[in-house]
Every structure is written in structure tokens, then in C-alpha cells.
Amino acid sequence: MDFVSYAWVIPALPLAAMILIFFGTRPLEMLARRRASGETAGAGHSAGHDHDASATDAHASPAVSAQGEDTHGASHSGGHSENGGATPFWAMAGSVIGVVAMVLAFFVAVGVLVEFLTTKDNNLIQHGQYIFLFDWFRFGNLDYTIAFRVDQLTAVMLVVVTGVSMLVHLYSIGYMEGDPGYSRFFIELALFTVAMLILVLGANFLVLFIGWELVGLSSYLLVGFWFDAAPEPPGSDLDLPYPPAAALKAFLTTRLGDFGFMIGILILFFSTGTFDFGALNSAATYTHVNQVALTAAMILVFCGAVGKSAQFPLHVWLPDAMAGPTPVSALIHAATMVAAGVYLVARLFPLYHFAAGPQSLEVVGYVGGFTALFAATIALVQNDIKKVLAYSTISQLGYMFVGLAVGPNNALGIFHLFTHAFFKALLFLGSGAVIHALGTQDMRKMGGLARYIPITAATFLVATLSISGFPFFAGFFSKDPIIGQAFDYGTTHGGNYTLYGLTIVTAFLTAFYMFRAYFLTFGGRYGQIAGFWGAERAYRGEAHPHPPSWVMWLPLVILAFPAALAGYWSSFANFLTKGATPAVNISDYINSAFSDKLTLIGIVVALAGIALAWLMYGVQALPAKVFTGNPIGKGIHALLMHKYYMDDLYRLIIKYVVLGLAHLTVLFDRYIIDGIVNGSGMAVRGLGAATRRTESGNTQGYGAAIFGGALIILLLLFFAVGVLKL
Amino acid sequence: MVTLNSFLVLGAILFCIGLFGALSKRNAVAILMSIEIMLNAVNITLVGYSSAFMGHTHGERLTGQIFAIFIITVAAAEAAVALAMIIAIYRRRSTIDIGEINLMRW
């Protein structure tokens, strides 16, 4: 089968599903709902109150439901299904359409990947498949083409996006059950997937940018999915974001990076005259290009990646994006939104690495390395399970950028993106199952949950081991090479081991905070197997946890396999670099992973992190007071709890700098712009007042003026041609 | 000897008389008559040129005369319309003094 030439089917399938749900099942569902509400008068308006009703139902204990934050947490997520709000038939039909479309798209994507893995066609390997869709417009010599290009990088991304999206679709059937916006959710989910697929398929900057902006739009829609949720009551310490505000924050923060991105694209375009990635990435294009301009352009393009991939200082939107439903978080964090930035840098890797100055990749590396450590430290103290995962995503994305910056090719970063997609999706879907079971996301009200929801706990543990870099799990094979390469990078760059230090410390912190989250949620003191498994005594909450339905645990189980095993793709670098690096067989791969001293340091660090987390939260032999008891520790803890005051800093900047600037520009607008507008009006009126007197209504006056004027012109003409002389 | 100059001088004199009348008379009918005089002055000029410059073809020779006939036709139509308007104005305002009719004044 010639899957590669039919790669356009992959985005077309979810697009078709989206259209079908939007124009087909959703109107039918609304009609059915109206008919039902007409029959049972008074029940019709219940849809809007589902949240509140379920929230109080979920917590039968008055002690819990009295707490504002808890009710809020439940209205955010969780207990929709508690009061038997079954999904209407047509809404269910719509979601089934979505899932089926995604399954088909996933199979086509796998077909594409397999074809790339098995092909002997050298042309296909080196250049990929170009799929021309249409000419947008031609302008002189410039061709603005809408076209796709499928190569190895795209093939990997296609499988990741469609695979994770497929499982998220399936999972959402359970998670969103009975939600009033059920159909809308699936429409937006499909749009999100389409946008990301367009982004990874695009053959030039134009198509990529269309996908890029669509991703931004759909993340806005999905983060603000519960736009009618009640704002957080004051005094809550979980700091749950208000969905509409979080959506706006996500959109505007990424927009800030996009500004640089657009300027970067335009600089590239003006210096090379092309948008096409194939042309941009070939060295011949750069023989006459100013190196400084190119470096600046690449750093500006990276600004877009910083916004989309939530790197410091534009990371602030990602933790707030937790306001969206948990499946959306899984999709954003694993496959779609944040992967876009990493993909962009990887796509332009030859440009960064060969054409532009070394400063461009240094910026990428140091921003990534700093962000990795920065976000990991914040994750240490979060009490919201989703917040921990959000900061871990930011941190892991930092790793990917470090991998791209220090690597000889883009395989290191993309490999980590590849494995991370699976275990992070698993972590988020697992946390969603927990939230669904309890109606809260506060880890202090959890503990010992492995007793109640063992499948979720086991799969969550797999993902936690993987992200911590525990040996033999996927994260180990993708993260340790980055740390090792960062060390080599330091050696070849005059002994500057900053990046190595950042990444290795982050590895320790990652293992620690991930296992902290695991112990607080599923294990903990009084648990079985030394706290690694749950027990009823370890549970600190009041609500009775109920196990997830099969549509929710099945994706977890499926994802657990790649989350554990994706690292064993030994010749990934060989595949991604089109054979430029030698293929490695699996036993050499594992041997080399363990023979390196650096790797052993990495393993020790990861184990140390796990051990510390176990001591502090597993058996609680080492109370947290040891660290927060003294003034310094307390200060650091407060600093981390306030996320380094970044949000407050932004608030101050907006309050004083942005609004101050706004006040200045208001003056400019009021006096200069309005002055010009009003002034021209005044001038016209004045002129009118002065000249209206000539309109006497006396016809003969007009006649005299016409003939007199003609006479004057005639005389002037005669003087001009010399018939008359003075 | 009737030369082209004779035509042109006559045309110019008639035109000036008409122009003077059109600009100085207060009676609308008198103004209309003055305009007719101006039009006829132009007719004389056209016919004079037509007879003075003999072209090679009939078309070239007759252009000025055809124009004059056109102008006579248009002048007739114009006189009809203008007289109708003057009558309408008179019925409404009982005057045809052009100085009194200044509705279009600022």
C-alpha cells in the first residue's frame, strides 16, 4: 500500500468527524434535548445546573461539601456522572464518530511510519513525499503553495499525535460522560488534532503557521471549555485557575512568542525568498545570506517555540491551562500544543545547526536547561496533582530543547518528545481517572488510592518510573542520552558544564517530585509494600473513590506499553537522520546505555530522588519539616509555592508597564490622532463657512463667473503661446 | 467680399450681445432669448468655418453645417423646456424675475 502519498487522509479524517458532529449529531442532540424538555416541564433547564448538583452529590459528607474549594474542584471535573447524567444518544454517536475517525487516522499514520521503516526507495528516504494540495496564490516569482511533506520526522509525529489523540478521544467518552458540552468537546478535540496534524505535515512555513495558529485557537477553546464554571472562591490555597481567564492567558502568552516567530519567518523569507522547508534546510540557500540576520531570525523563530512549548519566561500559561478538562491536558501536554515548539526547532534543525551562528542553538539550550530546572523546583511543592504534572511537562520540554541544542542531529530531542508523549499522556489520563474517582485534585485528600483503583495506580507507576529515568523504562533511554550529550557538549565547549549540571540536577528533582506525587496519591504511609501500594488506612480523603469504566482504563493500559517500551527503538537516530548515523541493534543499544559512567551517574541520581521521595512520603521516616523547619528552607518553600512570583511579576508588569504604556498611548490617541481627525473636520467646516457666501443663488453671478473664468484662462493661454504680449 | 473673417466678426458680435443680455437682464424670458442669440452666434461661426475650409470628402465639408443643425434642434428643445419651467415658476411665485428666484442660495 502506498500510504505515504495518502498522508493527507490523516488530517482529513478528524476534520470529517468534526464536520459530521458539528452539522450532524450535535443539532440532532439539541433537537432531542428540546423535545425531552418540552415533555417534562421544568427539567429542561437542568443542564446548566448539572455541575452544582453533582458536586454536592459527590460529597455526601457535609464537612467536605462545606469547603468551597472542594465543590469547585468537583465542578471543574470529576463527578458529572454521579447523578446519573447519562450521555444522550446523539452525543454518544458523535463521540463514536470521533473515535472511529481517530482509529482510522492512527492506522494510516502507522502505515506511513511502517512504509518509511521498510522502504528501499532512496528518493523517498532522502526527500520524503511531497503532497501538493493547491496554489494559494502566485505573485511574480513567488509561489505560495499549500502543500504537505511527509518525511521521517513527520511520520514519527503523525503516529504520536494520532495515537495519543485516539486514546484521549476514547478516554473522554468516560471522562466527559453526561457533560452538557459533550458534543462540543468532541468537536474541539477533533479540531485540535486536525490543527496539530496540519502543523506537522506542512511543507512550508505558511502551512505550518496555519496549523500553529489553529492549535492556539483550539487550545483556547478547550482550556476555556468550562467557561461557565464559577470563579474560585477567595482563600483557597489550591489556586485553581478560572477557565475563561486561563484560556485567555494561554492564548495571549503564546501570542507574545508568536510575534517573534512571525518576524523570524519574515526575516528568513526576505533573506532566502522561500517558505519551503526543503529549500530552507539545504545549505545552498545560504551562500549569500547574512549570518547575523540568519542567527537573529532563528532566535526569533525560537521565541515562537518558547511560547508554544511553555519555556521560561513564557511558561506561565501552561499550569493555568489545567483549568481545561483533564483529557485536554493530556493532549496538550503529550502530543499537540507543546510538542509544536519542539517540532519546529527540530524541523529547522539543519538551519540552526549548520547555517545560523552557534548563538542560536546556545539560546535554545540555555533556555531549555534553565526552564527544566526552574519548573522542576516549582513542581516539588505543588499540592494539585495536575499542577505537578504541568510543571513536569515544562521541565521535560526543557530537556527536549537541551537535547536539540547539544545533539549532533535532532534525534535526541525528538526521541524524548516521542517517549514523553506516551508517559505524559498516561500520567495525565491517570490523574484524570483519580480526579474522576474523587472529585478533587488536591493530593492532600488522596493517599492509598492503589487499593481502590489498582489499574490506574499500576499504569501511573509505570509512567512515573519512565519519567524518572528508571533503568529499562522509556524515559531512561531518551533522557540519559540527553544528559550524556550535555556532558560531551561541555567537554567540547571549553569545559562549560552548565547544561550538564542543569540537566542532572533536574533528573534528581524529577524523580523526587514524580514519586512524591505517586506516594501522595496512590501509596504513602500505612500503605502496603513499604508504602508503594495503597491501603485503606493511607487514604486521607472522605469521598468514596469509584473505579473508572473500561473506556477510561483501557487507554491507560494501552499507553502503559509504549510508556515502558518506547525507549527500545534502538535505531531511532538512524531512522530520523535518514541513515546519516549508523543503525544500532538492540543489544548494543542496551549495553552502551549501561556501560557509560555518565549513565550510571544518571541512574544513581534518579534512584536517589526516588529514595528521598520514599523516605519523605512513602514511609514518612523523614518529615518535610526537616527541610521547611529552618528559616532558609521556609523561605525557599514560600518562593516555590509562589512559583518564583512569576505570575505576580507579570501582574506587576501588566499593571504598571503595559497599562502605563496604555495610558500614554491613550493620550497620544486622544490628542494627536483625534486631533488630526477632528482638526480636518474643523478645517473643512471653516472652509465651508468662508466659501458658502459665493453660493448666492444668483444664476447670473454664476454665469459671469464662468465666462469671466473662461476669459482669464483664454488670456493666459494667449500670453503663454505668445499671441499676446505685455 | 464675404470672407471667413466676416463670419467670425459677426459671430463674435452676436455672442457678446447675447452674453451681455444673459448676464444683465432680470427677466427670465429675456435671458432665454439672449441664450438663443449666443447659440446662433456659434452656429454662424460653425457654418463660416465649414464654408471656408473645404475638405476632401463630403463628411469633412459638411461637419460644421451638420453641427449647426444639431444645435438648432437642441436649442428648440431647450427653449421648450426652459419656457415650461418659467411658466411653472410664474404660476407658483407670480414672478419671473431671476433675482427673486434664489432658492439654491446658501
PDB file of N, CA and C in Angstrom, chain A residues 46 51 92 135 222 278-279 389 427 432 522 616 661 695 702:
ATOM      1  N   SER A  46     -32.149  21.873  33.531  1.00  0.00           N
ATOM      2  CA  SER A  46     -31.254  21.229  34.490  1.00  0.00           C
ATOM      3  C   SER A  46     -29.830  21.172  33.964  1.00  0.00           C
ATOM      4  N   HIS A  51     -23.519  20.860  37.142  1.00  0.00           N
ATOM      5  CA  HIS A  51     -22.272  20.980  37.900  1.00  0.00           C
ATOM      6  C   HIS A  51     -22.536  21.016  39.392  1.00  0.00           C
ATOM      7  N   MET A  92     -23.469  10.623  22.116  1.00  0.00           N
ATOM      8  CA  MET A  92     -22.644   9.416  22.120  1.00  0.00           C
ATOM      9  C   MET A  92     -22.279   9.037  20.688  1.00  0.00           C
ATOM     10  N   ASP A 135      -2.318  25.831  -5.156  1.00  0.00           N
ATOM     11  CA  ASP A 135      -1.623  27.101  -5.113  1.00  0.00           C
ATOM     12  C   ASP A 135      -2.512  28.094  -4.404  1.00  0.00           C
ATOM     13  N   LEU A 222     -10.474  24.789  24.278  1.00  0.00           N
ATOM     14  CA  LEU A 222     -10.545  23.635  25.177  1.00  0.00           C
ATOM     15  C   LEU A 222     -10.164  23.989  26.598  1.00  0.00           C
ATOM     16  N   GLY A 278      12.167  22.376   2.651  1.00  0.00           N
ATOM     17  CA  GLY A 278      13.204  21.661   1.915  1.00  0.00           C
ATOM     18  C   GLY A 278      14.289  22.615   1.439  1.00  0.00           C
ATOM     19  N   ALA A 279      13.844  23.744   0.866  1.00  0.00           N
ATOM     20  CA  ALA A 279      14.808  24.732   0.385  1.00  0.00           C
ATOM     21  C   ALA A 279      15.508  25.407   1.554  1.00  0.00           C
ATOM     22  N   LEU A 389       2.093  17.664  37.351  1.00  0.00           N
ATOM     23  CA  LEU A 389       2.321  17.152  36.001  1.00  0.00           C
ATOM     24  C   LEU A 389       2.582  18.297  35.027  1.00  0.00           C
ATOM     25  N   LEU A 427       0.276   9.695  32.354  1.00  0.00           N
ATOM     26  CA  LEU A 427       0.195  10.355  33.659  1.00  0.00           C
ATOM     27  C   LEU A 427      -1.059  11.229  33.741  1.00  0.00           C
ATOM     28  N   GLY A 432      -6.484  12.045  35.596  1.00  0.00           N
ATOM     29  CA  GLY A 432      -7.893  12.275  35.288  1.00  0.00           C
ATOM     30  C   GLY A 432      -8.771  11.196  35.917  1.00  0.00           C
ATOM     31  N   PHE A 522      -1.217   7.497  45.478  1.00  0.00           N
ATOM     32  CA  PHE A 522      -1.565   6.074  45.441  1.00  0.00           C
ATOM     33  C   PHE A 522      -1.011   5.278  46.609  1.00  0.00           C
ATOM     34  N   MET A 616      10.466  10.459  52.478  1.00  0.00           N
ATOM     35  CA  MET A 616       9.645  11.582  52.940  1.00  0.00           C
ATOM     36  C   MET A 616       8.161  11.303  52.853  1.00  0.00           C
ATOM     37  N   LEU A 661       1.868  52.190  29.712  1.00  0.00           N
ATOM     38  CA  LEU A 661       2.049  52.456  28.287  1.00  0.00           C
ATOM     39  C   LEU A 661       0.704  52.742  27.631  1.00  0.00           C
ATOM     40  N   GLU A 695     -22.025  81.131  -2.884  1.00  0.00           N
ATOM     41  CA  GLU A 695     -23.238  80.490  -3.409  1.00  0.00           C
ATOM     42  C   GLU A 695     -24.415  81.428  -3.139  1.00  0.00           C
ATOM     43  N   TYR A 702     -23.287  83.349 -11.344  1.00  0.00           N
ATOM     44  CA  TYR A 702     -22.567  82.125 -11.765  1.00  0.00           C
ATOM     45  C   TYR A 702     -22.118  82.244 -13.207  1.00  0.00           C
TER      46      TYR A 702
END
